[in-house]
């Protein structure tokens, strides 16, 4: 049996990722975990973007997943790993209920509504102090795996690989064709018999679940939730910047964007402690200005000699 | 295939560069190596920026005077960016890459909550200047004998305000405080202030309040809450928010003609040029230090003069002298311990009696949960002629209160 070189390369990457803690210390693992959180968010945002819908609901679903995970641990004593999965499921359920209503909106109206949803979730949490800790938030008696960095890293890596796999599946399956058709021309897609609402709801529910899982991972690894940190706007802006910088509409783009920005962010602050955020912002602006297709898009253009990359002329990975 | 190869090469490059760049390769400290202090602050905020600079100032002063135990001090400063995950990663780096001997910092309870599991992992001597939420105290727990907290917890702050106003009312009989209104930012800081104040001030008259969205969190429109406060007609109006709220609150109070007899602000740090605004005049504030302390405290004067000379800017937040004090507390503890052994350092820190720039002589006592709590209260101050005068505690007083608040005419 002949094994495809692609599979060999992917297996090597996975093995290297699994072995990463053996040649990197706790600090590097910590950075890797932070990168993974944002990578999952960037991937999920990009998956929904493939339908043509821009969502700003990342922080809202991230926060729901985080709170669901912590509450399930505290109130029902469910083991942390299980609460992370259940947190993702709870988030998916909330998203599918919300999706029934808001997925009838399009473009700016959809984007603004998803942004508002996140804010509404945060306000609700604020106003149920007896159940969810109110403005103070909640703390867990301990962090996942009793703070064992190795196991925590592998758990995060597992979630990252699951997310990459899911995004890759969406690129390869029939769903990809439906989503691309919806994005390119919704009316034509409808005429061709594509159930637009069904596909949008599927993607919205799944991506929200991924965001909820990221929230659960975050909450369980740091041992707390607060409305301000769990529903933070950082979980909207940074993943979007990462996806744009890496290259949208591909699975590799958000992955590369998250790694590059995550590493640059840490690198800059070691050398420019009082001004790194300005430089960081400038880098994002400059890269997006000069590489509108992102890093991956620029690579494709360079390798294939294409002049364009994106909505019409994009690779089928 | 070519695409994949490029992608793999790029990922490998990033992985290798990450490992190499962040490896650092710091050697363990020998007798000729500096003693390493690792500090984490939010450097884009004035509290963190000036706090870290003041800590560096203290380190430089100590080194200029010969160091500690014949060794120089080295302060490694990292930015928490006000993000729990960044604050936690910074502690990991300080512990494992920089091999610091002591942790210090910081600011913001939510960031600290993210750092606490990592601090517990390493159990190095930790001297923390910020994080007032009792949730952070609960997360630290009663077993952490390596943890020394300088800033008062939220309930201690509330208690000190009650003591302060009771003393002021007792001393200045014309001041009347029967009806309170607290406008608070809706985050943990403001909400905690409201909840604790509601309980603490319950014996001192009617207490009412309402939340607002801080300008620091994207808000900035306070008209509704100010209008409700005006309708409530309180004797004392307090607001608990951030520095970014200070001037807009005053401008909008003026716009609607809201002139309570006592106007009190309680942000953790004020805008650097706040005192130069005519609107600031006669506003009360809570804080732990003001430049007026220089008149009565030589340590404060030394800190202030040194800070201005070194950074060419006036320290505008009490986190600056607090961080400065933290470094001196550590320095004295190392001298007493005679080594960097954590157990010896803890014992030496417990013996601290440091006359600080904040006025207080800092010692460590148990609080509700933790074993080592330093300062237990805030001070009541008032903006007068462009500077903050200390009104209470009376032992640090540099001025008498202007009462009632003169209103907005001619401002």
XYZ file of C-alpha atoms in Angstrom, chain A residues 5-6 9-10 13 20 23 26-28 30-31 34 38 119 122 126 135-139 143 147 218 222 224 226 228-229 234 238 252 256 259-260 263 265-267 269-270 273-274 276-277 295-296 299-300 303-304 306, chain B residues 1-4 6-8 10-11 14-15 18-19 21-23 43-44 49 52-53 77-79 81 83-86 88-89 92-93 96-97 110 113-114 117 121-122 133-135 138-139 186-188 191-192 195 213:
106
model
C 3.364 12.053 0.952
C 0.701 14.467 2.204
C 3.895 15.168 6.225
C 0.747 15.640 8.282
C 3.555 17.596 12.004
C 6.598 19.642 21.571
C 11.790 20.006 23.759
C 6.425 25.375 30.454
C 6.587 28.932 29.094
C 6.640 27.790 25.461
C 1.889 28.190 27.784
C 2.316 30.275 24.612
C -2.744 30.528 24.111
C -7.123 31.761 19.351
C -23.111 41.614 24.996
C -22.503 39.072 29.348
C -23.829 39.931 35.369
C -19.672 40.648 38.247
C -17.135 38.823 40.436
C -17.309 35.615 38.448
C -16.587 32.133 39.777
C -13.446 30.273 40.734
C -7.339 23.725 37.475
C -2.072 22.033 36.676
C -9.667 28.441 28.816
C -7.012 29.044 34.402
C -11.986 30.923 36.810
C -15.551 36.516 35.042
C -15.286 40.789 31.615
C -12.555 38.273 30.835
C -10.159 40.234 22.524
C -7.651 38.838 17.605
C -4.216 26.651 6.782
C -0.694 30.050 10.296
C 0.871 30.904 15.152
C 2.525 33.921 13.523
C 4.593 34.272 18.429
C 3.098 39.201 20.096
C 5.288 37.449 22.675
C 8.509 38.211 20.831
C 6.967 42.394 24.200
C 10.307 40.986 25.266
C 8.009 46.258 26.698
C 6.356 49.695 26.667
C 4.940 46.461 21.641
C 1.186 46.755 21.178
C 0.182 34.762 4.132
C -1.267 31.581 2.637
C 2.142 31.854 -1.012
C -0.397 30.367 -3.394
C 3.829 29.257 -6.083
C 1.117 28.976 -8.711
C -1.563 33.339 -9.997
C 2.340 18.962 -2.994
C 4.580 22.007 -3.421
C 2.076 24.029 -1.425
C 2.155 21.561 1.398
C 6.032 25.299 1.806
C 3.444 25.191 4.546
C 5.276 22.517 6.469
C 6.941 27.534 7.403
C 5.364 25.802 10.375
C 7.927 29.052 13.350
C 8.194 26.158 15.793
C 9.670 30.002 18.843
C 11.666 27.519 20.833
C 13.721 32.819 20.659
C 11.932 32.098 23.884
C 14.484 29.721 25.326
C 2.312 48.330 30.771
C -0.184 50.076 28.512
C 3.561 51.749 33.408
C 6.962 49.117 36.831
C 9.035 52.271 36.429
C 9.550 43.477 33.521
C 6.857 41.744 31.468
C 3.543 43.073 30.203
C -1.585 43.291 28.628
C -5.149 39.567 29.826
C -5.211 36.576 32.188
C -3.525 34.252 29.703
C -0.734 36.748 29.020
C -0.039 33.674 33.376
C 2.445 33.108 30.524
C 5.795 30.947 33.476
C 8.556 32.777 31.619
C 11.376 28.889 33.967
C 13.285 31.015 31.458
C -9.035 38.966 36.583
C -6.915 34.987 38.864
C -5.261 33.595 35.742
C -2.538 28.610 39.472
C 2.963 25.801 41.003
C 6.272 27.552 41.726
C -11.096 41.261 44.607
C -11.852 38.892 47.484
C -12.233 36.209 44.801
C -10.096 32.985 48.004
C -8.196 31.595 45.018
C -20.421 47.456 35.840
C -17.257 45.324 36.008
C -15.939 43.416 39.032
C -19.735 46.047 41.328
C -17.645 44.875 44.273
C -21.982 45.563 47.053
C -20.390 51.356 31.429
